[in-house]
Short mmCIF file of C-alpha atoms and ligand atoms in Angstrom, two decimals:
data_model
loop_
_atom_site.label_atom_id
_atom_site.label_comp_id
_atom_site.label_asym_id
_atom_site.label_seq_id
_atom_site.Cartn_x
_atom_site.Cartn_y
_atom_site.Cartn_z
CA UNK P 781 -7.68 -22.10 1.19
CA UNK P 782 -10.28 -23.01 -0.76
CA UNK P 783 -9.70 -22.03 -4.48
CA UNK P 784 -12.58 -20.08 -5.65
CA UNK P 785 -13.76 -19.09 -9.57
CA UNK P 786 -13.27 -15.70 -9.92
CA UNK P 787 -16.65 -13.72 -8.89
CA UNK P 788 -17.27 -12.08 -12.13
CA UNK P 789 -16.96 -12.58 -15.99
CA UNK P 790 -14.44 -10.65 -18.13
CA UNK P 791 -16.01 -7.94 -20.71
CA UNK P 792 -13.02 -6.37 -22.19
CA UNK P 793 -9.24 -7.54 -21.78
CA UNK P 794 -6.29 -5.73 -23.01
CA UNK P 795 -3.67 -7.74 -24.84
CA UNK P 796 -0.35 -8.42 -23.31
CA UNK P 797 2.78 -9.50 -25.14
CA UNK P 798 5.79 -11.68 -24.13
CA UNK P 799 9.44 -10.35 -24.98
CA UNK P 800 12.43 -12.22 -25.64
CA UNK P 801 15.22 -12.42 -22.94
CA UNK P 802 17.28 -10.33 -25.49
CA UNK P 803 14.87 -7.60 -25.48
CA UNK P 804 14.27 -7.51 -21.63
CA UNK P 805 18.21 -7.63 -21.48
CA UNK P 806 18.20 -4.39 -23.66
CA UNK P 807 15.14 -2.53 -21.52
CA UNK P 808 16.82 -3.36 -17.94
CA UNK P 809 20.15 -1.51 -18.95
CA UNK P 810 18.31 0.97 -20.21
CA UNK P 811 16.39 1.49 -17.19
CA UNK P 812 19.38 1.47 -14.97
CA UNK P 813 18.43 -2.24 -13.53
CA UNK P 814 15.25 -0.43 -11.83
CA UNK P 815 11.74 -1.70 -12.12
CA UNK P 816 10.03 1.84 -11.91
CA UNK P 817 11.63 2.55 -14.96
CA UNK P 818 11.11 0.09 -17.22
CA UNK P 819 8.46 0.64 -20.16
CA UNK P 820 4.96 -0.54 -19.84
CA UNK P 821 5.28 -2.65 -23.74
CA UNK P 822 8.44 -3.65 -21.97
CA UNK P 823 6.61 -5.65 -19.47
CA UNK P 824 4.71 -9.07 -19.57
CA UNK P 825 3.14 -9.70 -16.17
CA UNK P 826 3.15 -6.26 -13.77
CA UNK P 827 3.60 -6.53 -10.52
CA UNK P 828 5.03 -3.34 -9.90
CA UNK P 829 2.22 -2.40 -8.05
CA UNK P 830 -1.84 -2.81 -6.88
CA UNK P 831 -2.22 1.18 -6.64
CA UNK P 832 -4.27 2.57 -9.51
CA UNK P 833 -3.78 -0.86 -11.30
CA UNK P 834 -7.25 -2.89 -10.39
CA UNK P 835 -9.75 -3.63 -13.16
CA UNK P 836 -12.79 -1.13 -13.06
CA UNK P 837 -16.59 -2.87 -13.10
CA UNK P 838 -18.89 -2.23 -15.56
CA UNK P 839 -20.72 -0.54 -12.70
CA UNK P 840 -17.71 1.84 -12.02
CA UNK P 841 -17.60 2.16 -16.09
CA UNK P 842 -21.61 3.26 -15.89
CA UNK P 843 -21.02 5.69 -13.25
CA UNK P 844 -18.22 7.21 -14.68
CA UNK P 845 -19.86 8.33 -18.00
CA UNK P 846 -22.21 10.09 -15.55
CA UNK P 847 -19.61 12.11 -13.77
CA UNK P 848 -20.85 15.75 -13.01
CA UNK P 849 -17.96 17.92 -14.62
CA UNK P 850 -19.01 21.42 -12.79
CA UNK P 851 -16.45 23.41 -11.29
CA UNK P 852 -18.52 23.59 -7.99
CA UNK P 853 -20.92 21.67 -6.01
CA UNK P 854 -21.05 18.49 -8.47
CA UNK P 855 -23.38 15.95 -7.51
CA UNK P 856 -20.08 13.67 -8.28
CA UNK P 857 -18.91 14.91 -4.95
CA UNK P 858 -22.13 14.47 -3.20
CA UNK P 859 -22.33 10.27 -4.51
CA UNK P 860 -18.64 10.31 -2.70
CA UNK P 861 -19.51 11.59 0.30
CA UNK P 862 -22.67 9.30 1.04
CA UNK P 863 -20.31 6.36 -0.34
CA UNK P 864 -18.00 7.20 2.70
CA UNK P 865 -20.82 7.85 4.67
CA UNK P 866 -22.57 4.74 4.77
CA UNK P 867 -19.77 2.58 3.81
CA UNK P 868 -16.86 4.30 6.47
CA UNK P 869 -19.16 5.77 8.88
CA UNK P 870 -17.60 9.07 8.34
CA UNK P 871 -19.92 12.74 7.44
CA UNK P 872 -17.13 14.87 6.05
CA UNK P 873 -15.12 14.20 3.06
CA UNK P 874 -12.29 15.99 1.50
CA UNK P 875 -11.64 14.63 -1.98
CA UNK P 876 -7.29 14.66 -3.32
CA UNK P 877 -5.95 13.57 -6.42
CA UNK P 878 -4.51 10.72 -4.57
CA UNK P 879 -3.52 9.28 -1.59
CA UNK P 880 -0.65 11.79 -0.73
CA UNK P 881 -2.60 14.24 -1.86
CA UNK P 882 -4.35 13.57 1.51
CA UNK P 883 -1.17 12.87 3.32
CA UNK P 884 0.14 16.29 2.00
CA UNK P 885 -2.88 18.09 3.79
CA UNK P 886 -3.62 16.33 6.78
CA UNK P 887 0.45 16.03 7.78
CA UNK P 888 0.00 20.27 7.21
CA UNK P 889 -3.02 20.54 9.33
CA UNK P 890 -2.12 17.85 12.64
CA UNK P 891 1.66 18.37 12.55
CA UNK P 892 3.39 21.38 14.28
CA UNK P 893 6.69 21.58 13.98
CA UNK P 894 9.06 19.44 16.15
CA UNK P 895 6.10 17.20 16.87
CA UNK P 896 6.07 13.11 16.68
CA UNK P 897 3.94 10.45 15.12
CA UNK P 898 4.25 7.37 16.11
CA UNK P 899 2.64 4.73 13.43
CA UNK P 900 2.72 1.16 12.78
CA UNK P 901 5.61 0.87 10.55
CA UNK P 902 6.75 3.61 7.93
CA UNK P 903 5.13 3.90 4.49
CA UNK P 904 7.62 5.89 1.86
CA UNK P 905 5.27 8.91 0.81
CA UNK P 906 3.53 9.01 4.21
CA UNK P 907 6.79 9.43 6.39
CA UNK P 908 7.95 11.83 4.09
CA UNK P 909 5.07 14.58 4.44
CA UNK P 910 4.99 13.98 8.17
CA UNK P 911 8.95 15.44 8.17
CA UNK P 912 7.80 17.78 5.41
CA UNK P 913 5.37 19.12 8.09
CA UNK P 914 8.30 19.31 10.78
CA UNK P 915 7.23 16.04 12.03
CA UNK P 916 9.16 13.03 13.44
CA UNK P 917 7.80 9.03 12.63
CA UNK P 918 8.45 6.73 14.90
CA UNK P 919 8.15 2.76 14.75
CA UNK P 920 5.52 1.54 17.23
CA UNK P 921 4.61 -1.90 15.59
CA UNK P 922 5.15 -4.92 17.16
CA UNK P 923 8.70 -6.84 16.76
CA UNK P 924 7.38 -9.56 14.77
CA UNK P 925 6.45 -7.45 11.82
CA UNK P 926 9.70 -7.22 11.48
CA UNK P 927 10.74 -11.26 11.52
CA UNK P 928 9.66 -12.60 7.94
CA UNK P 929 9.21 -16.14 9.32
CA UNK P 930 7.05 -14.91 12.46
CA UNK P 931 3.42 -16.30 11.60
CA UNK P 932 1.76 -14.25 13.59
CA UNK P 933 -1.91 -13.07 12.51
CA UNK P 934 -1.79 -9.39 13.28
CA UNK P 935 1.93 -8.45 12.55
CA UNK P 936 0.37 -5.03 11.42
CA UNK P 937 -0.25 -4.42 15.13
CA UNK P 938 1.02 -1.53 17.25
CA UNK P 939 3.41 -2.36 20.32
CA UNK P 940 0.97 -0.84 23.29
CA UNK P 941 4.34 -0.76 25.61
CA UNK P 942 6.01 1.43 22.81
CA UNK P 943 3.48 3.65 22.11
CA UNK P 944 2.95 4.36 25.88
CA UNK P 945 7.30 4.54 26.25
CA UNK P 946 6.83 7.39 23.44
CA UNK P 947 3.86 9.13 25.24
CA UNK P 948 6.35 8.76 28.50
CA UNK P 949 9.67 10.06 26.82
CA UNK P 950 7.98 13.26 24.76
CA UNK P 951 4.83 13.86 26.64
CA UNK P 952 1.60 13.53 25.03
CA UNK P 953 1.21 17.15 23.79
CA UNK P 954 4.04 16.84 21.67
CA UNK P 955 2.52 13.71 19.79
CA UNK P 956 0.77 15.15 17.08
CA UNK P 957 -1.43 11.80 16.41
CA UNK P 958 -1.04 7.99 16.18
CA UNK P 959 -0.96 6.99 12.13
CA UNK P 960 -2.42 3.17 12.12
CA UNK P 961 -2.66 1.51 8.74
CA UNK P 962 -4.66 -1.08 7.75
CA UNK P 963 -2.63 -3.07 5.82
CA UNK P 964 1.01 -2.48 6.97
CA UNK P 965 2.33 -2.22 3.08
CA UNK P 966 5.90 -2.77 4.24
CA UNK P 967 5.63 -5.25 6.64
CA UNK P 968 3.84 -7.25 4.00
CA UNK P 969 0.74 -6.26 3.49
CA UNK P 970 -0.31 -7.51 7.47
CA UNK P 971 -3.72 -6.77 9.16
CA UNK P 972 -4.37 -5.18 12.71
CA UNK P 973 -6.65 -6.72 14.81
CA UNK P 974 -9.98 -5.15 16.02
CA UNK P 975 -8.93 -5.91 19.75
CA UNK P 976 -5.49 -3.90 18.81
CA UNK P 977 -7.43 -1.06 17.14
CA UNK P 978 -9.35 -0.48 20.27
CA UNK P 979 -6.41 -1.08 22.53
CA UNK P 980 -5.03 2.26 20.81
CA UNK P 981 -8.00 4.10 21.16
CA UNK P 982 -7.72 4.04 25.12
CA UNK P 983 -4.47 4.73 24.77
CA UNK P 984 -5.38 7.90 22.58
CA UNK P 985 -8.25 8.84 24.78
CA UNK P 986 -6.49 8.89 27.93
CA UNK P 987 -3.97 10.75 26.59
CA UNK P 988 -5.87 13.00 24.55
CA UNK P 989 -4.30 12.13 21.24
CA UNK P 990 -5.85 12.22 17.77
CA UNK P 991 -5.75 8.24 16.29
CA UNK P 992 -6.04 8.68 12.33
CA UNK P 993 -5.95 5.75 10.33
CA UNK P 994 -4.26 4.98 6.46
CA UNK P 995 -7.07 3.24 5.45
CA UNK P 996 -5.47 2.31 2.07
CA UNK P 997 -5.84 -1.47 1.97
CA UNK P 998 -9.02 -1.48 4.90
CA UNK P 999 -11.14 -3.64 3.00
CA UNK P 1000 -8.88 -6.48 2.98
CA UNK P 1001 -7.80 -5.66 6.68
CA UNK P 1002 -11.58 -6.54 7.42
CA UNK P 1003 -11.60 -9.61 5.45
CA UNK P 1004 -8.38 -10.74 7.93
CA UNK P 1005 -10.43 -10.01 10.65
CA UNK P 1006 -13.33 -11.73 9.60
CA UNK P 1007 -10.88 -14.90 8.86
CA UNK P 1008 -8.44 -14.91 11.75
CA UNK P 1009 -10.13 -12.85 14.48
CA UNK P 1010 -12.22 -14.77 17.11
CA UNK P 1011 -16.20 -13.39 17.66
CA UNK P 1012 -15.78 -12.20 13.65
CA UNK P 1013 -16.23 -15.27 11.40
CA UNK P 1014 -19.97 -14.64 11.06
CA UNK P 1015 -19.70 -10.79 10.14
CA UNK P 1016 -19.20 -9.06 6.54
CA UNK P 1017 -16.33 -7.47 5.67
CA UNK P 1018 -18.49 -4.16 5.38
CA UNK P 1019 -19.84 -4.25 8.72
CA UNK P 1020 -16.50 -4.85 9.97
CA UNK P 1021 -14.55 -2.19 8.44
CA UNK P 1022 -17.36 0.18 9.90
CA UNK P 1023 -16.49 -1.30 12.88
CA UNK P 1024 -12.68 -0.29 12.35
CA UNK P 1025 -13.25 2.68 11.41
CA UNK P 1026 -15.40 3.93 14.34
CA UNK P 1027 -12.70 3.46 16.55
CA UNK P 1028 -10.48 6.27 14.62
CA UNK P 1029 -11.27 10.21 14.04
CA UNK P 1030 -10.22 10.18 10.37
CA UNK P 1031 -8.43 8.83 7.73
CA UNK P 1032 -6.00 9.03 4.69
CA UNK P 1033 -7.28 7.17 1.78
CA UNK P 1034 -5.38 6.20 -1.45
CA UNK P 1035 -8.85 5.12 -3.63
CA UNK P 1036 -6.18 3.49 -5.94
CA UNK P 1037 -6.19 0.23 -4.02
CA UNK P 1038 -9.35 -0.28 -1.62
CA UNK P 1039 -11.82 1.85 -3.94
CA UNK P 1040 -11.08 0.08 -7.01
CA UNK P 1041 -9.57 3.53 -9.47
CA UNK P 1042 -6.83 4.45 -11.39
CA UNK P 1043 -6.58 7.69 -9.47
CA UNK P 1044 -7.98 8.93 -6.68
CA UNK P 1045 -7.88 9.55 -2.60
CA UNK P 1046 -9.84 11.47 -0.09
CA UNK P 1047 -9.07 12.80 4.03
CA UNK P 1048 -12.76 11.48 5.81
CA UNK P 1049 -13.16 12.85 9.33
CA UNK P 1050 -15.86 13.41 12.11
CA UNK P 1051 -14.46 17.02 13.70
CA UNK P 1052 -15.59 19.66 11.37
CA UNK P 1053 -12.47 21.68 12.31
CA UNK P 1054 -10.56 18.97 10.86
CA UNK P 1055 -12.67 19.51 8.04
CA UNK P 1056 -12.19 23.42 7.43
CA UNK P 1057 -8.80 23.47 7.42
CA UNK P 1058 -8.53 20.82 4.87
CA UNK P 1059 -10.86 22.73 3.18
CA UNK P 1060 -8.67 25.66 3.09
CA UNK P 1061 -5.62 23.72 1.87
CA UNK P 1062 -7.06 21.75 -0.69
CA UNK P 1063 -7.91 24.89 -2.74
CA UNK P 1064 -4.43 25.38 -2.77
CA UNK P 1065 -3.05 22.15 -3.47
CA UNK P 1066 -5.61 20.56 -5.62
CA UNK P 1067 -8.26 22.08 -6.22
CA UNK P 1068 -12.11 22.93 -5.30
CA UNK P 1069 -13.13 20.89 -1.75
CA UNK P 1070 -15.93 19.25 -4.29
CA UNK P 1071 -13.37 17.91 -6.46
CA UNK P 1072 -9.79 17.82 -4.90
CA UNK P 1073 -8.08 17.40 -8.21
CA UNK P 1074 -10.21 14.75 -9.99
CA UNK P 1075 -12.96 14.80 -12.52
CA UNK P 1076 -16.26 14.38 -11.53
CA UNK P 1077 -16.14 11.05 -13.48
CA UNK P 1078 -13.28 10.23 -10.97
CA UNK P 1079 -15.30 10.83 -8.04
CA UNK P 1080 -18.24 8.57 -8.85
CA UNK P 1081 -15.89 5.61 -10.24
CA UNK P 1082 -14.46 5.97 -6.66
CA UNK P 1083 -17.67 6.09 -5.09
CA UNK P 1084 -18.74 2.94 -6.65
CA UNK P 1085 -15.58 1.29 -6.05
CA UNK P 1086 -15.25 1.94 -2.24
CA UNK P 1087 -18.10 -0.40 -1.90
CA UNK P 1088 -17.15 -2.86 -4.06
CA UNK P 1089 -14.25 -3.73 -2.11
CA UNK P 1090 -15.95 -4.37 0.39
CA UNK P 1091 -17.79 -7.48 -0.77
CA UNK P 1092 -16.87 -10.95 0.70
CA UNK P 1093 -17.30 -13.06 -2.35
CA UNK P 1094 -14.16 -10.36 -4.10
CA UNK P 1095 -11.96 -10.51 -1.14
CA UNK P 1096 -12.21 -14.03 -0.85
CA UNK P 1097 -10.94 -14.53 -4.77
CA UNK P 1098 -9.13 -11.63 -3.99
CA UNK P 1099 -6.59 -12.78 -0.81
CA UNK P 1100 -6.76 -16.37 -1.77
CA UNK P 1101 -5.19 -15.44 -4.86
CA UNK P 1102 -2.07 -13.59 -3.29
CA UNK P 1103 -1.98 -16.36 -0.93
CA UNK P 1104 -2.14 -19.20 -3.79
CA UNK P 1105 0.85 -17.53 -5.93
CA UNK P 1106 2.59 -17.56 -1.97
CA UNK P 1107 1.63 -21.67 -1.34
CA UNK P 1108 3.13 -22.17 -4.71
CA UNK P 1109 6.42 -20.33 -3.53
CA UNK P 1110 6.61 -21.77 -0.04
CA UNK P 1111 6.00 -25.56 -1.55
CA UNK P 1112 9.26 -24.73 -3.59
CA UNK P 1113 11.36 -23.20 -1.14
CA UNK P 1114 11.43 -20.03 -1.97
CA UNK P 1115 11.65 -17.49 0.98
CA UNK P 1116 8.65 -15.43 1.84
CA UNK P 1117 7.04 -13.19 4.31
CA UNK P 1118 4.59 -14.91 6.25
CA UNK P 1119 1.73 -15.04 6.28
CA UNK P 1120 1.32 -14.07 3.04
CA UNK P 1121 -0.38 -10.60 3.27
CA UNK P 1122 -3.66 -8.63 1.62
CA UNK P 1123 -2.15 -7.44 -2.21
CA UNK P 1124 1.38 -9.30 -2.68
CA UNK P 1125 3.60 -12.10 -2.61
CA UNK P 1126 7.13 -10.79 -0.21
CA UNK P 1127 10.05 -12.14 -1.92
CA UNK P 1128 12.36 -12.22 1.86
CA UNK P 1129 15.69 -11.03 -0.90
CA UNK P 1130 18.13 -10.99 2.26
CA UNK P 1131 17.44 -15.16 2.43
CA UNK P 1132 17.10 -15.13 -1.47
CA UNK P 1133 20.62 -13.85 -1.52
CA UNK P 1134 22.24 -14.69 1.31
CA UNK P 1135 25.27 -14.70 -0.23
CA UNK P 1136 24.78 -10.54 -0.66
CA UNK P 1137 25.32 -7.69 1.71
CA UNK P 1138 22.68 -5.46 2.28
CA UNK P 1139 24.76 -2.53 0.76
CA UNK P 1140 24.88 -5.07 -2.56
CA UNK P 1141 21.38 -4.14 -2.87
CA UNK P 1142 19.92 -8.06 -2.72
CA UNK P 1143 16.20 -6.69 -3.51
CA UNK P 1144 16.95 -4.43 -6.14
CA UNK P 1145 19.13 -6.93 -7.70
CA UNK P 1146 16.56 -9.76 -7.51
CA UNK P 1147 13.88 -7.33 -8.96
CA UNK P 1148 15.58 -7.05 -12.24
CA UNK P 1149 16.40 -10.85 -12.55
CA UNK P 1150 12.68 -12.01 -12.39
CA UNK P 1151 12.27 -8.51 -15.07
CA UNK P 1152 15.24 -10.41 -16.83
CA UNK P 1153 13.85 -13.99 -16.55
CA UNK P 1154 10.02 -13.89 -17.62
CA UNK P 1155 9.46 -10.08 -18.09
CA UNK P 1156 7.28 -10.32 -14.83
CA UNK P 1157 8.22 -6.65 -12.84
CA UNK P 1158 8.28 -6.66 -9.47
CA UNK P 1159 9.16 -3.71 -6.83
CA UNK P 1160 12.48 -3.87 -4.65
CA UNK P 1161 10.94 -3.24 -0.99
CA UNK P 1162 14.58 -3.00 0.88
CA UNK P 1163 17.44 -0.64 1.74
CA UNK P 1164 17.04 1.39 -1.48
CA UNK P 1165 13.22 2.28 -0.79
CA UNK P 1166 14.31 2.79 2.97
CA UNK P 1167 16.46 6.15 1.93
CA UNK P 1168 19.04 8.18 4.10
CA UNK P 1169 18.61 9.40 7.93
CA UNK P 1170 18.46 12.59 8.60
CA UNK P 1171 22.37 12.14 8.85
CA UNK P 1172 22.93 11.28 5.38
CA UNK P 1173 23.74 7.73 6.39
CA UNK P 1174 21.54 4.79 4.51
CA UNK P 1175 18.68 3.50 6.01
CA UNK P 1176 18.98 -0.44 7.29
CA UNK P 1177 15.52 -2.18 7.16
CA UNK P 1178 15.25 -5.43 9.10
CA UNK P 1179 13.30 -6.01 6.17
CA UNK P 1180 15.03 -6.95 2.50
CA UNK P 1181 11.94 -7.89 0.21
CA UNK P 1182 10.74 -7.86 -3.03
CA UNK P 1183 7.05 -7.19 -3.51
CA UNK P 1184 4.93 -9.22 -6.05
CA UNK P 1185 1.84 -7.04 -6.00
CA UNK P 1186 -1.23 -8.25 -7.50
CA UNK P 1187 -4.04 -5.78 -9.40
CA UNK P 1188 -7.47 -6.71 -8.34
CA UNK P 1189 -9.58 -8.24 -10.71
CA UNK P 1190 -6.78 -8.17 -13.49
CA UNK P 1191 -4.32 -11.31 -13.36
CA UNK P 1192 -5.95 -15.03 -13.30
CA UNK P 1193 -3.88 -17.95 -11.28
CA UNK P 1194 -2.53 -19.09 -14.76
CA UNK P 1195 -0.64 -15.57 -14.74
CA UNK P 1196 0.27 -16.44 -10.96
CA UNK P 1197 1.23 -19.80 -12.27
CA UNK P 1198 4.10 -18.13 -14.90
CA UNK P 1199 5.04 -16.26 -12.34
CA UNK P 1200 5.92 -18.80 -9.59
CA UNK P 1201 7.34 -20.41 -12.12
CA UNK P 1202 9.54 -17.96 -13.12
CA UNK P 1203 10.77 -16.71 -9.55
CA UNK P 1204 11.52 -20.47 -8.89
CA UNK P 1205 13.64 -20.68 -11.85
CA UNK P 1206 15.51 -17.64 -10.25
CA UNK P 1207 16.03 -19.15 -7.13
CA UNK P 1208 16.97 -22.38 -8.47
CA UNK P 1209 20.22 -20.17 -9.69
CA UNK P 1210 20.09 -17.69 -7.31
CA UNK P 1211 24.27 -18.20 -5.98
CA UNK P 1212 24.95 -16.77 -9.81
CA UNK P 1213 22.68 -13.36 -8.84
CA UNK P 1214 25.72 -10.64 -7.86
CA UNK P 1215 24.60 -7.40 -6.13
CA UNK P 1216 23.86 -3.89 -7.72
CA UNK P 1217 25.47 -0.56 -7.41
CA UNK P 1218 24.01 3.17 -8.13
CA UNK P 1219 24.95 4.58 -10.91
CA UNK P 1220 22.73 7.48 -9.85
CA UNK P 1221 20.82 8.22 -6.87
CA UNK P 1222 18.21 10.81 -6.66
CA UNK P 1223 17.11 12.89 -3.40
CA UNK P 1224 14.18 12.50 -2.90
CA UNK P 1225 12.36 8.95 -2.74
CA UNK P 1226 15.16 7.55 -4.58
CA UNK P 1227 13.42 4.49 -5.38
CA UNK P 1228 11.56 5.77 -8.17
CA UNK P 1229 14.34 7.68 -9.94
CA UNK P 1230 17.55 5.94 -9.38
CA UNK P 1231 19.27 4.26 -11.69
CA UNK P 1232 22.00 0.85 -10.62
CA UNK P 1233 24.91 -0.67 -12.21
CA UNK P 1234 26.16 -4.54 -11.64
CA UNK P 1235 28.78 -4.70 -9.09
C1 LIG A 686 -0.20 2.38 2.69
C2 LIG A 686 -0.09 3.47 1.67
C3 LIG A 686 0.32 3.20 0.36
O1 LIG A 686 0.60 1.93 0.00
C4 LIG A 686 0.43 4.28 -0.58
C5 LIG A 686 0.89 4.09 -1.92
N1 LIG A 686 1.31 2.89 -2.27
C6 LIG A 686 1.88 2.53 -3.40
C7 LIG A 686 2.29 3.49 -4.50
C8 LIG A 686 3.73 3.82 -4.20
C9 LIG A 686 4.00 4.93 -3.43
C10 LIG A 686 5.32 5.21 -3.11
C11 LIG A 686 6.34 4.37 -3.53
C12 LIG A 686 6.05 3.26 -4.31
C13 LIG A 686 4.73 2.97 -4.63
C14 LIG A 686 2.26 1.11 -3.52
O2 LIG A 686 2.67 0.68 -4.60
O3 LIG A 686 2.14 0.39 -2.48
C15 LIG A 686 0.09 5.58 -0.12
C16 LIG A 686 0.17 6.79 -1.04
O4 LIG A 686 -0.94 6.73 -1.90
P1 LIG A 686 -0.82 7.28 -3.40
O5 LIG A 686 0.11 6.37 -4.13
O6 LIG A 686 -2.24 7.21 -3.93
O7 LIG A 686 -0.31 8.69 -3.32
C17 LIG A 686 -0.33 5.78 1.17
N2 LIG A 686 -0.41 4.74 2.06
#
């Protein structure tokens, strides 16, 4: 990949401070060994996460201070809805706090009871308001999204032969709609292809089934299919991601990655139905339909940002520099997911620590030893984040990772430099790493809450 400046000059930074290994030894006890809760003066280089982390422009900065604060009928809401508009190709918009804001309403209006909803892998908050809404997920992505080493392009793509062996087994009426995300965020941040997107669209027409899309991480699913997709190489990103998008009936949207915010999401949709009842929910939930639990100022610094993303010359700096901190890991030996994805570096933690059982907790473990090492804070990906069954039992994910997730427009390849370095230094010692225990697990999305022990 060829390394490219970053496409913009920095206007404001905010200091960061290195700790001493004593002092990160002191914070990981007292955050029970997990990442989520570790201090923010605690940490040196965060790669907890990409949602609601990015850098705003001075653009998104302008349009903020003009945010319309009324209660009702804010021209804020109005710039939103011709940003999705002419950027997604969609005419309704339904605005949320954030993305599971939308996931909250849309899971309420599609699901009935007893119902299925077959999706390309699961993503934590999603699955959960689908079974919140009496729904049941089930795994229609392809088997290599599953193998870390498989280096195939698309490994966000859905499995036609499952989804039809679903359709088959429950009948079609019982499916309440296909969820396909662009990025698969657990798989590794991996693209669909345009040719798979409209593969599941005849599927969903002939069956009569509603294909909604997570369009969290879309703009740099576009950008993939611009750079790996034959018949795309000479399209933008934009007109691509229109193109994406036309072959779905609406989507879930967490603004907090692909629309450049610290808060933020939105349901966009074509059937006005669709539209109503979220309109009738989201006065309950968040707030007015023209403001869905944001300030105005929110609204316009998402409107802004939505099309932002989309630019080639950002996406470009943007993936190449996930997929320079993943060269740098590779060259060394360190176990990834490949290809390295859209917003992180995949630390593959059951290779890391081979020497672990699954039930040791490998990724959790190997979280807090980079947190230990360079003060870098990373996000265990594994059996922890996977939960219980509906039996009580603990999850096994073919997946054990840890995810480096990069900000956009916030770290430069000198950070990415002290971080490689630091996760090489780990693995260099990684047969001294032992496994974690909980000392507390919580019910509910346990990863954010629970608190481990050293075996
Ligand atoms: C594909 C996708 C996402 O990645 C996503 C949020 N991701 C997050 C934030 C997160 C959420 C749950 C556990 C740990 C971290 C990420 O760190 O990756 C949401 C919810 O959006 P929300 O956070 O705005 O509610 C919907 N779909």
């Amino acid at each position: 990949m060829a390394a490219i400046a970053e496409p913009y000059r920095i206007k404001m930074v905010e200091p960061i401070t290195l700790t001493t290994r004593a002092q990160r030894e002191e914070a990981i006890r007292a955050a029970g060994y997990n990442t989520f809760l570790l201090r923010s003066d605690d940490v040196y280089i965060d790669l907890l996460t990409d949602s609601g982390t990015s850098a705003m422009s001075d653009r998104q900065w302008s349009a903020l201070m003009l945010g319309d604060e009324a209660y009702a009928g804010a021209r804020s809401f109005d710039h939103l809805v011709a940003a999705v508009r002419d950027n997604y190709g969609f005419p309704y918009v339904c605005p949320t706090h954030q993305g599971r804001g939308a996931e909250h309403l849309i899971s309420k209006i599609l699901i009935r009871p007893g119902q299925h909803v077959p999706g390309n892998m699961y993503f934590t908050t999603t699955r959960l308001h689908q079974e919140l809404a009496g729904g049941t997920f089930h795994d229609v992505i392809i088997d290599e999204a599953h193998d870390p080493g498989s280096l195939h392009p698309f490994k966000g793509n859905i499995d036609i032969g499952k989804l039809e062996a679903l359709v088959a087994k429950v009948g079609a009426e019982n499916i309440a709609y296909v969820n396909v995300a662009v990025t698969v965020n657990m798989a590794g941040g991996q693209p669909v292809s345009m040719e798979n997107l409209r593969a599941v669209r005849e599927v969903c027409d002939r069956h009569g089934i509603i294909l909604w899309s997570d369009a969290t991480r879309l703009a740099e699913n576009a950008w993939f299919i611009k750079h790996r997709e034959p018949g795309y190489a000479d399209r933008s990103s934009a007109s691509i991601a229109r193109e994406m998008l036309s072959h779905v009936d609406g989507l879930t949207m967490s603004g907090k990655k692909d629309c450049l915010v610290n808060i933020g999401g939105f349901l966009a949709m074509r059937d006005e139905r669709i539209l109503l009842k979220a309109r009738e929910l989201v006065v309950v939930y968040e707030g007015m339909p023209t403001y869905g639990g944001l300030a105005g100022r929110d609204l316009d610094a998402m409107a802004v940002g939505l099309h932002e993303a989309l630019d080639d010359d950002y996406l470009t700096h943007r993936i190449g520099q996930v997929a320079y901190l993943g060269e740098r890991l590779s060259a060394a030996g360190v176990p990834i997911v490949r290809p390295t994805g859209g917003h992180a570096v995949f630390l593959d933690a059951a290779a890391f620590l081979d020497h672990l059982s699954q039930d040791e907790l490998p990724a959790q473990s190997l979280a807090a030893e980079i947190y230990l090492d360079s003060g870098v804070r990373a996000m265990e990906r594994g059996i922890v984040s996977a939960g219980r069954d509906d039996q009580g039992r603990n999850r096994h994910p073919k997946l054990e990772l840890v995810r480096l997730t990069i900000p956009r427009r916030v770290y430069t390849n000198s950070h990415m430099d002290v971080v490689a370095d630091s996760v090489i230094r780990v693995h260099e010692r990684r047969r001294d790493i032992g496994g974690l225990e909980f000392v507390y697990e919580s019910p509910t999305l346990r990863f954010f809450t629970s608190r481990f022990a050293p075996i």
